[in-house]
Coordinates of C-alpha atoms and ligand atoms in Angstrom, one line a residue:
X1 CA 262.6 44.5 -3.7
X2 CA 262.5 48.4 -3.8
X3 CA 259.1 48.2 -5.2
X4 CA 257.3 46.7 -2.0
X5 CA 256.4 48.8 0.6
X6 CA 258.2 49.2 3.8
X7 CA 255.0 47.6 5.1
X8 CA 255.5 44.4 2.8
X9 CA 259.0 44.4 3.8
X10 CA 258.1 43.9 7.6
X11 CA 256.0 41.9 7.7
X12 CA 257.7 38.9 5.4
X13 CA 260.7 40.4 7.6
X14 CA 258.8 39.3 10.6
X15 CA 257.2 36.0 9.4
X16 CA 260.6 35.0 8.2
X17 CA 262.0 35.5 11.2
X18 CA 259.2 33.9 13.2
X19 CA 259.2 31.2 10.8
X20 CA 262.8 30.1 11.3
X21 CA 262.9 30.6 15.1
X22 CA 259.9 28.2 14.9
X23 CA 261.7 25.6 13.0
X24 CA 264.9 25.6 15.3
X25 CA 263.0 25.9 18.0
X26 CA 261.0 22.6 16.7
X27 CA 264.5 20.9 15.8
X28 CA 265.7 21.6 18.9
X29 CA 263.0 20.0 20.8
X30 CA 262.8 17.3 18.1
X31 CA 266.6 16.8 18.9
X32 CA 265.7 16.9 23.1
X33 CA 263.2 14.8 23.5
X34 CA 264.7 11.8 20.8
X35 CA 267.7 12.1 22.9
X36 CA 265.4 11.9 26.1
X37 CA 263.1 9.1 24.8
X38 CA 265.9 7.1 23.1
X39 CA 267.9 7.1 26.9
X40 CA 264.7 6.0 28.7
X41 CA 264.2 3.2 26.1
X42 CA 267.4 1.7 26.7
X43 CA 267.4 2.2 30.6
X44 CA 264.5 0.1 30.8
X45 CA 265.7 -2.3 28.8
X46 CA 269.0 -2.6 30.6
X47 CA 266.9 -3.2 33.9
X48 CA 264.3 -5.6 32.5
X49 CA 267.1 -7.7 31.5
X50 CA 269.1 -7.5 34.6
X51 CA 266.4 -8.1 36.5
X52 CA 265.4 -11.5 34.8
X53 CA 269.3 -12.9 35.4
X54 CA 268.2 -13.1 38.6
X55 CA 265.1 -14.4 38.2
X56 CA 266.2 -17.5 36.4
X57 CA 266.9 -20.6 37.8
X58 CA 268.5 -24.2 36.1
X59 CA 268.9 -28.1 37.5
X60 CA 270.0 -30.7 36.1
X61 CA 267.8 -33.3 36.5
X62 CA 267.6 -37.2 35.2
X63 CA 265.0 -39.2 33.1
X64 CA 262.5 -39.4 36.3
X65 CA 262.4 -35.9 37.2
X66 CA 261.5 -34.8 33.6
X67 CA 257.5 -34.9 33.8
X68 CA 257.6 -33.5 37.4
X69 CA 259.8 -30.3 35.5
X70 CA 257.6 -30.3 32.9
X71 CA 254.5 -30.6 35.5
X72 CA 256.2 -27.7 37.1
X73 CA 256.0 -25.1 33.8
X74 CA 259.9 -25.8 33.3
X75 CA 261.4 -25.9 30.5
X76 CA 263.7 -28.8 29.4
X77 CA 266.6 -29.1 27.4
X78 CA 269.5 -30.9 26.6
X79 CA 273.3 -29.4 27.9
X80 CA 276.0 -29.9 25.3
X81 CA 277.0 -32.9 27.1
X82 CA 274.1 -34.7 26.5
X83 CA 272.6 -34.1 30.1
X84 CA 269.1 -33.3 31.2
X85 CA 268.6 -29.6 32.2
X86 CA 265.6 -27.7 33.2
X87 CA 265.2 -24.0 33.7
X88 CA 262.9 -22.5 36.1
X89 CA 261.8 -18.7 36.7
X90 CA 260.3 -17.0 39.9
X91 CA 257.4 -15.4 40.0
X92 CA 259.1 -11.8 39.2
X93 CA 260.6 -13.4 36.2
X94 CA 258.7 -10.5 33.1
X95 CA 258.9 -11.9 29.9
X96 CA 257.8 -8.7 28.0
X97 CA 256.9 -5.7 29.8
X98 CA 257.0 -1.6 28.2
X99 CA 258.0 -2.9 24.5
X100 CA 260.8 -5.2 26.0
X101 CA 260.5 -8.6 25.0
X102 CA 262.9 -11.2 27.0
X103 CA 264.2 -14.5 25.3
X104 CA 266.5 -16.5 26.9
X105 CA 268.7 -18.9 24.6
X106 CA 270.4 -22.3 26.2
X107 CA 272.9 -24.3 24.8
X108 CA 273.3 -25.0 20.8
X109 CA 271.3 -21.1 20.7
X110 CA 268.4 -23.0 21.6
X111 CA 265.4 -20.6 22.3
X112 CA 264.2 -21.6 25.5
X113 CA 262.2 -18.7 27.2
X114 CA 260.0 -16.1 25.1
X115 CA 258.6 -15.3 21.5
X116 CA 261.1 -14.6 18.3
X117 CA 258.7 -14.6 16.2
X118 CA 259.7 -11.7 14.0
X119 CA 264.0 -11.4 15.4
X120 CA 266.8 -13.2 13.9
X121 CA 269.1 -12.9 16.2
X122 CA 271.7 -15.1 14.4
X123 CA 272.3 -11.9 12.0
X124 CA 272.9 -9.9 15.3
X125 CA 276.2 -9.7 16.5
X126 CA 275.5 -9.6 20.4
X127 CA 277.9 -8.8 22.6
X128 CA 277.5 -9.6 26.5
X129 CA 276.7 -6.5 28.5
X130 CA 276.4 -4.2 25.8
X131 CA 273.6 -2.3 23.5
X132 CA 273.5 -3.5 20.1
X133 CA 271.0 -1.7 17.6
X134 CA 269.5 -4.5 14.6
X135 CA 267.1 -3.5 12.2
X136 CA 264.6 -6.3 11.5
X137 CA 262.2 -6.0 8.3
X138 CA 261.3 -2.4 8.6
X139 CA 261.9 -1.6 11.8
X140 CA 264.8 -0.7 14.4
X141 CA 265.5 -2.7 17.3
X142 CA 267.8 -2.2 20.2
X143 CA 269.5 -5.5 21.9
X144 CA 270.8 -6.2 25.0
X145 CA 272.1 -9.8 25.8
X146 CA 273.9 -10.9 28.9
X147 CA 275.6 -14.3 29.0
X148 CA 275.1 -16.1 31.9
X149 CA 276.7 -19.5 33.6
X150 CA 274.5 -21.0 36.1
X151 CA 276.3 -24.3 37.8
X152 CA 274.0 -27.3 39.2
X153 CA 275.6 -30.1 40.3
X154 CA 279.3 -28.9 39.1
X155 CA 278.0 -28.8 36.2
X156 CA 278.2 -24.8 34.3
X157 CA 275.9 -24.0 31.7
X158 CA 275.6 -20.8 29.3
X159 CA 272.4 -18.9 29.3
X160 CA 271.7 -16.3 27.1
X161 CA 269.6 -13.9 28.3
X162 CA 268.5 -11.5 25.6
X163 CA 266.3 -7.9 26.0
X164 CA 264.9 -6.4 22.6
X165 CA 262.9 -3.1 22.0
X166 CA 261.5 -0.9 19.5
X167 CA 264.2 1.4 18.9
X168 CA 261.4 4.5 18.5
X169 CA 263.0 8.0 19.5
X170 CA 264.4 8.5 16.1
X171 CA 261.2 6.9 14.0
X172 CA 258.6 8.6 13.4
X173 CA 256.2 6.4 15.2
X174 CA 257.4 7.1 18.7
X175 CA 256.2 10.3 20.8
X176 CA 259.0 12.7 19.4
X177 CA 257.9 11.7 15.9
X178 CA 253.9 12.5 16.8
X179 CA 255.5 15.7 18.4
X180 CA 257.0 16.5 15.1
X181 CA 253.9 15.3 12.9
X182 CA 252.2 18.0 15.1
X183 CA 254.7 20.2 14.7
X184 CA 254.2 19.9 10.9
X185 CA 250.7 20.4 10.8
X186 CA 250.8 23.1 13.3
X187 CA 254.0 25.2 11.6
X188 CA 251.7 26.3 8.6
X189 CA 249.0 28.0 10.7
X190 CA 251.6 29.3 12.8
X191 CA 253.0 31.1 9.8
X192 CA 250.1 32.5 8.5
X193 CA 249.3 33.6 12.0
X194 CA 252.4 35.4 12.0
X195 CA 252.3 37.1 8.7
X196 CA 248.7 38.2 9.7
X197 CA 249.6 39.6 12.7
X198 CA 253.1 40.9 11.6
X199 CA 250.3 42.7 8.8
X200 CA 247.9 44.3 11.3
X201 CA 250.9 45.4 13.6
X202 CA 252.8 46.8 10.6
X203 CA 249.7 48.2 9.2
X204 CA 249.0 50.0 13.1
X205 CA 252.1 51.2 13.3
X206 CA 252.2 53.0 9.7
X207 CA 249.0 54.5 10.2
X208 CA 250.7 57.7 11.3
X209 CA 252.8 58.0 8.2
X210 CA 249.6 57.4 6.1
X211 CA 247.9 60.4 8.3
X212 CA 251.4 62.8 7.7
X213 CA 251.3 61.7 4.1
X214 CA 247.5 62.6 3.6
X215 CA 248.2 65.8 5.2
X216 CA 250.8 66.8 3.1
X217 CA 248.9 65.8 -0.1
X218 CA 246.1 68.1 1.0
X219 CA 248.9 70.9 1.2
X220 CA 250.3 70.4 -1.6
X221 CA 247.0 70.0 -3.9
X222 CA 245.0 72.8 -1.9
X223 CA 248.2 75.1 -0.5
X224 CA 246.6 75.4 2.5
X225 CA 248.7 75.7 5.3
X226 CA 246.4 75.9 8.3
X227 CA 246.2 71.8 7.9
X228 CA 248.1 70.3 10.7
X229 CA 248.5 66.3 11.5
X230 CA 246.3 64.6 14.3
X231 CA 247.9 61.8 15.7
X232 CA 246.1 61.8 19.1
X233 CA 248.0 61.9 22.4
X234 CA 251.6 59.8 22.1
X235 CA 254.8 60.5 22.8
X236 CA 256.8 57.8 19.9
X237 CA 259.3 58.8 17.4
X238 CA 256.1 59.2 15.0
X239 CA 254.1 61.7 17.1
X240 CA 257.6 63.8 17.6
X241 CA 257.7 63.7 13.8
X242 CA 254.3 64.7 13.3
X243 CA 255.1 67.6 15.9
X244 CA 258.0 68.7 14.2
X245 CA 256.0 68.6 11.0
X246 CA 253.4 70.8 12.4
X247 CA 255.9 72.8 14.0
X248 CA 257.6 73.4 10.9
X249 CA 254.0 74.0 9.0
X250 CA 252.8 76.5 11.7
X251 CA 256.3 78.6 10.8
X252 CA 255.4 77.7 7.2
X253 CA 252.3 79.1 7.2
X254 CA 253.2 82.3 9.3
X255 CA 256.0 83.1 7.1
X256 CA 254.0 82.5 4.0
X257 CA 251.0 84.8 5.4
X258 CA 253.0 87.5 6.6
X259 CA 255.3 87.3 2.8
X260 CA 251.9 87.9 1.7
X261 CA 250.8 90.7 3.7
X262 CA 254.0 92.4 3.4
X263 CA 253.6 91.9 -0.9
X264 CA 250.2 93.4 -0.3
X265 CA 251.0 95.8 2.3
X266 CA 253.6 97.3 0.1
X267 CA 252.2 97.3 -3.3
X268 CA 248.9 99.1 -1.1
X269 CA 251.8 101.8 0.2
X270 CA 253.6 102.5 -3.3
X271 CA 250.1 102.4 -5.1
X272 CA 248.9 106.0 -3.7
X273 CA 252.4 108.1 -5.0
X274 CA 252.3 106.3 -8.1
X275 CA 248.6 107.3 -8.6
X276 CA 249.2 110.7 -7.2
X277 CA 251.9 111.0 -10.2
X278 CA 250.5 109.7 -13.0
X279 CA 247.5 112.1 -11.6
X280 CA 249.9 115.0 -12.0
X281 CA 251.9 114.2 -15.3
X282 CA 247.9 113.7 -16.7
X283 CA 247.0 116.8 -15.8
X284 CA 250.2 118.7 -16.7
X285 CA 250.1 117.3 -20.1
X286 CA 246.1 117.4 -20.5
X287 CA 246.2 121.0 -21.8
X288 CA 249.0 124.0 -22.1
X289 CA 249.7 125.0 -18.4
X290 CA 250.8 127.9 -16.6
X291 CA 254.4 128.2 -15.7
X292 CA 253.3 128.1 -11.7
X293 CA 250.8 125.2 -12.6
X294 CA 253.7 122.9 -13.9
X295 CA 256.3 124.1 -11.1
X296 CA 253.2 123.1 -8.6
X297 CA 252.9 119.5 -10.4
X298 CA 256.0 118.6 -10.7
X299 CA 256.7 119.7 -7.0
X300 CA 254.4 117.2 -6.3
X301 CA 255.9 114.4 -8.3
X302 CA 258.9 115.3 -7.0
X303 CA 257.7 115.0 -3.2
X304 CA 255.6 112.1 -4.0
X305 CA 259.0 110.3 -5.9
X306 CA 260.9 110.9 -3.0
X307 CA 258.4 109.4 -0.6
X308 CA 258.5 106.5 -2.8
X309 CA 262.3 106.1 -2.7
X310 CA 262.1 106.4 0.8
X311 CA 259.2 103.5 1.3
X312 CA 261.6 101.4 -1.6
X313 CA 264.5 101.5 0.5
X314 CA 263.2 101.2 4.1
X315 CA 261.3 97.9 2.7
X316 CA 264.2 96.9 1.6
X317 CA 266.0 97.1 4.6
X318 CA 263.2 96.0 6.9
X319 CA 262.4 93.0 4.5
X320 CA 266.6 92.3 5.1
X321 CA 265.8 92.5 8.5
X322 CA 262.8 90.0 8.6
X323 CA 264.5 87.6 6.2
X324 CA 267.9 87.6 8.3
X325 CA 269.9 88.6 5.4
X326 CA 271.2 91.7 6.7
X327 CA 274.2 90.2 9.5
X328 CA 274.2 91.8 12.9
X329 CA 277.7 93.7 13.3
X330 CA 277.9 93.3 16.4
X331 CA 280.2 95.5 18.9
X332 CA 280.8 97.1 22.7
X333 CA 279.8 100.3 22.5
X334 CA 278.5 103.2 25.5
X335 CA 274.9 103.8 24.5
X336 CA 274.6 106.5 26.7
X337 CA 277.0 108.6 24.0
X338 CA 275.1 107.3 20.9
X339 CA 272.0 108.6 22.8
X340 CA 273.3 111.8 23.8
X341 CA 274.6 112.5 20.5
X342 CA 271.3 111.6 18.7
X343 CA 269.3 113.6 21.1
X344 CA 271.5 116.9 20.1
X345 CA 271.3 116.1 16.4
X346 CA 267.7 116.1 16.5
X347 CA 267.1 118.9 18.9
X348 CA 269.4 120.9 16.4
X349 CA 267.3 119.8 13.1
X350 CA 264.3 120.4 14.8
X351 CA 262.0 123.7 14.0
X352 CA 259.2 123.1 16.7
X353 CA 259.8 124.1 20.3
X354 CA 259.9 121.0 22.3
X355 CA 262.4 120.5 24.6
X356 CA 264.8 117.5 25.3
X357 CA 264.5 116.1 29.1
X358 CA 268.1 114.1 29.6
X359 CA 268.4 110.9 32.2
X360 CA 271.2 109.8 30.4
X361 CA 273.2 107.5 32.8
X362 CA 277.0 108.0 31.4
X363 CA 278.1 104.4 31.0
X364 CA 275.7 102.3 29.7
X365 CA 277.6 100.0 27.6
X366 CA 275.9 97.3 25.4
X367 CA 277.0 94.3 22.4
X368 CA 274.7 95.6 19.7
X369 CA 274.9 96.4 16.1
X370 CA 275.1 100.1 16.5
X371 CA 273.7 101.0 13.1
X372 CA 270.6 99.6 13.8
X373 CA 270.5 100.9 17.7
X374 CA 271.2 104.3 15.5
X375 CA 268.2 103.7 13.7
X376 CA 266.0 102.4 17.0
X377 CA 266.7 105.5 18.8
X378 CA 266.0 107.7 15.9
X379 CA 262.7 106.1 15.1
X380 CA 261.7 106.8 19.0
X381 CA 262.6 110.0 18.9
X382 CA 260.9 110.9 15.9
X383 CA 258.2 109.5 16.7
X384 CA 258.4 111.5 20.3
X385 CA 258.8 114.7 18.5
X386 CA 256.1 114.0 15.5
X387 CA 253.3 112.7 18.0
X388 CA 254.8 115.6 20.6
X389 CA 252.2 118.7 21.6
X390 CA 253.7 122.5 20.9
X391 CA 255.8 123.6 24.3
X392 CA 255.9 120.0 25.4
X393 CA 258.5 117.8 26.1
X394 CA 260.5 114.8 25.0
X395 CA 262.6 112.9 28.0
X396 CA 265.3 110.7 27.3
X397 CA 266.4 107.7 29.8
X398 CA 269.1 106.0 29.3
X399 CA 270.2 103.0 32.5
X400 CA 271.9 100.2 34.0
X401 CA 269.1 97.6 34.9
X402 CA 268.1 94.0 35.0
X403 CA 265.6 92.0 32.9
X404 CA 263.1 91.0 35.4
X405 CA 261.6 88.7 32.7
X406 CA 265.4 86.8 32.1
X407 CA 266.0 86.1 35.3
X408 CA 267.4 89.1 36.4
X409 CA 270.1 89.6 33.8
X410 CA 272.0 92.7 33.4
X411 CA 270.4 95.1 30.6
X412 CA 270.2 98.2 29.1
X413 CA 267.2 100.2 29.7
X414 CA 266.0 102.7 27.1
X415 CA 262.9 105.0 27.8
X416 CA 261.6 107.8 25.2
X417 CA 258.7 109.4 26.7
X418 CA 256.6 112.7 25.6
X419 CA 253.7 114.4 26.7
X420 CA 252.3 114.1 23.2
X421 CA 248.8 113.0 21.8
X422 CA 249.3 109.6 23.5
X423 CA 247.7 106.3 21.9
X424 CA 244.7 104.9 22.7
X425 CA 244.1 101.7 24.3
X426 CA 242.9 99.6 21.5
X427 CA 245.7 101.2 19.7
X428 CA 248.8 100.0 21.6
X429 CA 248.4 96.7 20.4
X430 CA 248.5 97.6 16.8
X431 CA 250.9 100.1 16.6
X432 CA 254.0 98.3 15.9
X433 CA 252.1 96.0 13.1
X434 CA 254.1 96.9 9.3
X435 CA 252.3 99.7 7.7
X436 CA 250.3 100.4 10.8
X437 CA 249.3 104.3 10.9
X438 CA 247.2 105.9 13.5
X439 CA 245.3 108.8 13.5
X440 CA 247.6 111.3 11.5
X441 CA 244.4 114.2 12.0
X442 CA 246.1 115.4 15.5
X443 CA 249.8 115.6 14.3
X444 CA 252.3 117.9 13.0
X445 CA 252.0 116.1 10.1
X446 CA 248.3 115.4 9.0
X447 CA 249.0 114.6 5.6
X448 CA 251.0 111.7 6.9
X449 CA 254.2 112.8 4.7
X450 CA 256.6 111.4 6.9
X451 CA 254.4 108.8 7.9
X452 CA 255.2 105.0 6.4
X453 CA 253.9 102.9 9.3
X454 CA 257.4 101.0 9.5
X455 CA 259.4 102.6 12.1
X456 CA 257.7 100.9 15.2
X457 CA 258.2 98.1 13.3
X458 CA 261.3 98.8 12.9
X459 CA 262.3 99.5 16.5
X460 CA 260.8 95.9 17.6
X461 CA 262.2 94.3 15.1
X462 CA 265.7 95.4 16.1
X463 CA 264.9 94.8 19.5
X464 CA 264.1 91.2 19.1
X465 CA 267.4 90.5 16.9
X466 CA 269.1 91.6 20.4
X467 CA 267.1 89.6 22.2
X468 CA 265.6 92.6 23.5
X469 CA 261.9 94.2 23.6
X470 CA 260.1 96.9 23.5
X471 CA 257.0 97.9 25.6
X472 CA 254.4 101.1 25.4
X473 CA 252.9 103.0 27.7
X474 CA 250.3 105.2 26.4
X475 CA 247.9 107.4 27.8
X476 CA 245.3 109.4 25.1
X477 CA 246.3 113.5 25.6
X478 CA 248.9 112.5 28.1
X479 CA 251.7 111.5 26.4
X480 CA 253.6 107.8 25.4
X481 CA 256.3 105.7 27.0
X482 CA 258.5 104.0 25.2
X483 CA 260.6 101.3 27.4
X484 CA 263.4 99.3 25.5
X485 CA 265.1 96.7 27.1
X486 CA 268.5 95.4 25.6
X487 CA 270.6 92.2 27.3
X488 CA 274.3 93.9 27.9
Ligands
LIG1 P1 254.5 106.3 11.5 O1 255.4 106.3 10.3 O2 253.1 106.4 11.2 O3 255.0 107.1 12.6 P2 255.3 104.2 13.3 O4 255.4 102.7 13.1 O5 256.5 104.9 13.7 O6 254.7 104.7 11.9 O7 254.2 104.4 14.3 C1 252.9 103.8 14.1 C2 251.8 104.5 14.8 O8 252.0 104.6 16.2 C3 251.8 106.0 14.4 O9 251.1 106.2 13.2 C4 251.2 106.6 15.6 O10 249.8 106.6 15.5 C5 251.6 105.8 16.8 N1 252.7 106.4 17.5 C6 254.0 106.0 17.4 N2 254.7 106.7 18.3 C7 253.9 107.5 19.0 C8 254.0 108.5 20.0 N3 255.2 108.8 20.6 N4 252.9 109.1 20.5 C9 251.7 108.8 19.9 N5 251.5 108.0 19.0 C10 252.6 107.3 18.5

């Protein structure tokens, strides 16, 4: 069984079923109507019979009246006394009508009205006033007899009065047997009918499975992800799989894409140290150097390792990140104090001369994972100071607000602004893409040392795993807003 299709398996499923409700259904009716049939037969034969009692009549007559009877269309007979009788019907006497046949039977079982032909009633055991059911040759019979004594001239004399019909509601001969010769002819093409349709309503109904199943073959011989299944508008269990399918491909896909970016992204970031080195030892070790040569290359390894190391680990923990491997600790904590404390840190490390605004609201509390918050604020700030213009400024806001965008919930509201280089318009979009570097000609830093295009990423990133965001404001020359929003 496990080697037919589900298809297959429905469809004789179906026909089966239709198939057997068919026959009961036909049994039924079968039943019914011989039941129906085999009740008006014998109704009608009660009533014939009844009837005809009435409509018989007997004299007893002598030697002189016999031609007049006979002239009459009586018949004569002999009583068992040896007496003259003669039996006369009225006009509503029916000797056969609707398959009943009426005899009537005088004394010494003589036959005196109506056709035997084919009946031997003297193997019938007849009881007055009741039903009897004979079988004579082939066929069935029902009889009903009534005895009757009619008196003339003191004189009581025993009729027989006997009805007898075709007993058809159980032959086949009868309407319920052509109803079930139909039946029989019919039940075959009623079958096929319903295995054909039970076929083309199976076969309609899996045609979505066959379009998933194409579309995955196609995935899985060309690995391309960008296929997604067409089922048309619907709304069934089989278009909410094919959603969910093409749900779960369109995550697929964008987690496959950006894996690959990231691979090449990062084998593009760790390929310029690694060349810069090998550069340097080849060089170094080309031809006998001067002691200030080889302290200059291998100060350059050495800055060019150590930007490596840094890249290494920051990929790793922002690949962590992405991949949800790295679990959010997450605890109450007063942001404005983590803020403040950063914002002195960094203004003590800090060689150039711009100055820290503070809007630091004191108790701005927030459920975060304060490690990463750490590392948010500390990206901004960077950021603020390496982007920052000589003598300008860096202002830190730290509040209690609401998230217009959920409703009006209660949040934490984080803004690093400077009146740096700004960003320019077509930049905002990209700027918090991995590896994404802007113009490093106008910086403090134009070589891009510090530079590795992550921690923007970074920052949104770590604002998203807190169901936060992040927002820029830029203006070219005039300086960059950073707004953070954070549920509390
Ligand atoms: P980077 O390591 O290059 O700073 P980031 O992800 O932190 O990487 O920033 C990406 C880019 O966004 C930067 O290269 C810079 O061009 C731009 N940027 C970020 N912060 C600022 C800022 N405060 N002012 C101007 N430009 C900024």
């Amino acid at each position: 069984m496990k080697r037919f299709s589900i298809k297959f398996k429905i469809m004789m499923f179906y026909t089966v079923c239709t198939t057997l409700i068919v026959a009961i259904m036909l049994l039924f009716m079968v039943h019914v109507s011989g039941l129906v049939v085999d009740m008006g037969i014998k109704d009608n034969l009660v009533l014939m019979v009844e009837e005809d009692v009435d409509d018989i009549d007997f004299d007893i007559i002598n030697d002189d009246e016999i031609a007049g009877a006979y002239e009459d269309g009586d018949v004569v007979f002999y009583t068992e006394d040896g007496l003259i009788g003669s039996l006369s019907v009225d006009e509503s006497y029916v000797t056969s009508k609707n398959g009943v046949r009426i005899l009537v039977f005088g004394p010494n079982d003589r036959l005196l009205l109506g056709d035997s032909f084919d009946y031997r009633l003297e193997d019938v055991d007849i009881k007055d006033g009741e039903i009897t059911h004979a079988s004579f040759g082939q066929t069935d019979y029902y009889v009903y007899s009534r005895l009757v004594t009619l008196i003339d001239k003191n004189i009581p004399v025993e009729f027989m009065i006997v009805g007898v019909v075709q007993d058809t509601a159980g032959s086949f001969s009868g309407a319920t047997g052509s109803l079930l010769k139909l039946n029989l002819i019919i039940l075959p093409f009623a079958i096929a009918l319903a295995a054909l349709l039970g076929y083309f309503v199976t076969r309609a109904l899996f045609k979505p499975i066959g379009e998933i199943t194409k579309t995955a073959e196609k995935i899985s011989k060309g690995d391309d992800l960008s296929q997604r299944i067409d089922l048309g508008p619907g709304g069934d269990e089989l278009h909410k799989l094919a959603d969910t399918y093409n749900t779960m491909l369109s995550r697929l896909q964008t987690s496959f894409e950006s894996e690959k970016a990231f691979t090449s992204d990062s084998s593009h970031e760790l390929r310029t140290p690694t060349a810069i080195i090998s550069a340097q030892c080849e060089y170094a070790l080309s031809e006998p150097r001067t002691k200030e040569e080889y302290v200059e290359s291998l100060e350059v390894i050495n800055r060019q390792s150590q930007r490596m190391s840094v890249l290494i680990s920051q990929l790793l923990s922002f690949t962590r990140l992405e991949q949800g491997t790295q679990k959010l600790v997450m605890e109450k904590f007063n942001l404005s104090s983590l803020v403040n404390e950063l914002c002195n840190d960094m203004e003590a490390a800090q060689t150039t001369d711009i100055r820290i605004k503070y809007d630091i609201e004191p108790e701005v509390f927030i459920n975060a994972d304060m490690t990463l918050i750490y590392r948010m604020v500390s990206n901004l700030l960077s950021n603020a100071y390496k982007y920052g213009k000589p003598g300008g400024y860096v202002k830190v806001s730290v509040k209690n607000g609401v998230d217009s965008r959920k409703g009006g919930c209660a949040a934490a509201v984080l803004i690093v602004e400077d009146n740096g280089i700004g960003i320019a318009k077509e930049e905002l979009e990209l700027i918090f893409q991995r590896f994404y570097k802007g113009d490093k000609s106008r910086t403090s830093d134009p070589e891009g040392q510090t530079s590795y295009g992550l921690g923007l990423a970074f920052v949104q990133k770590i604002a998203q795993l807190h169901e936060g965001r992040v927002t820029v404001q830029s203006k070219l020359d005039k300086g960059s807003r950073f707004i953070v929003i954070l549920p509390q």
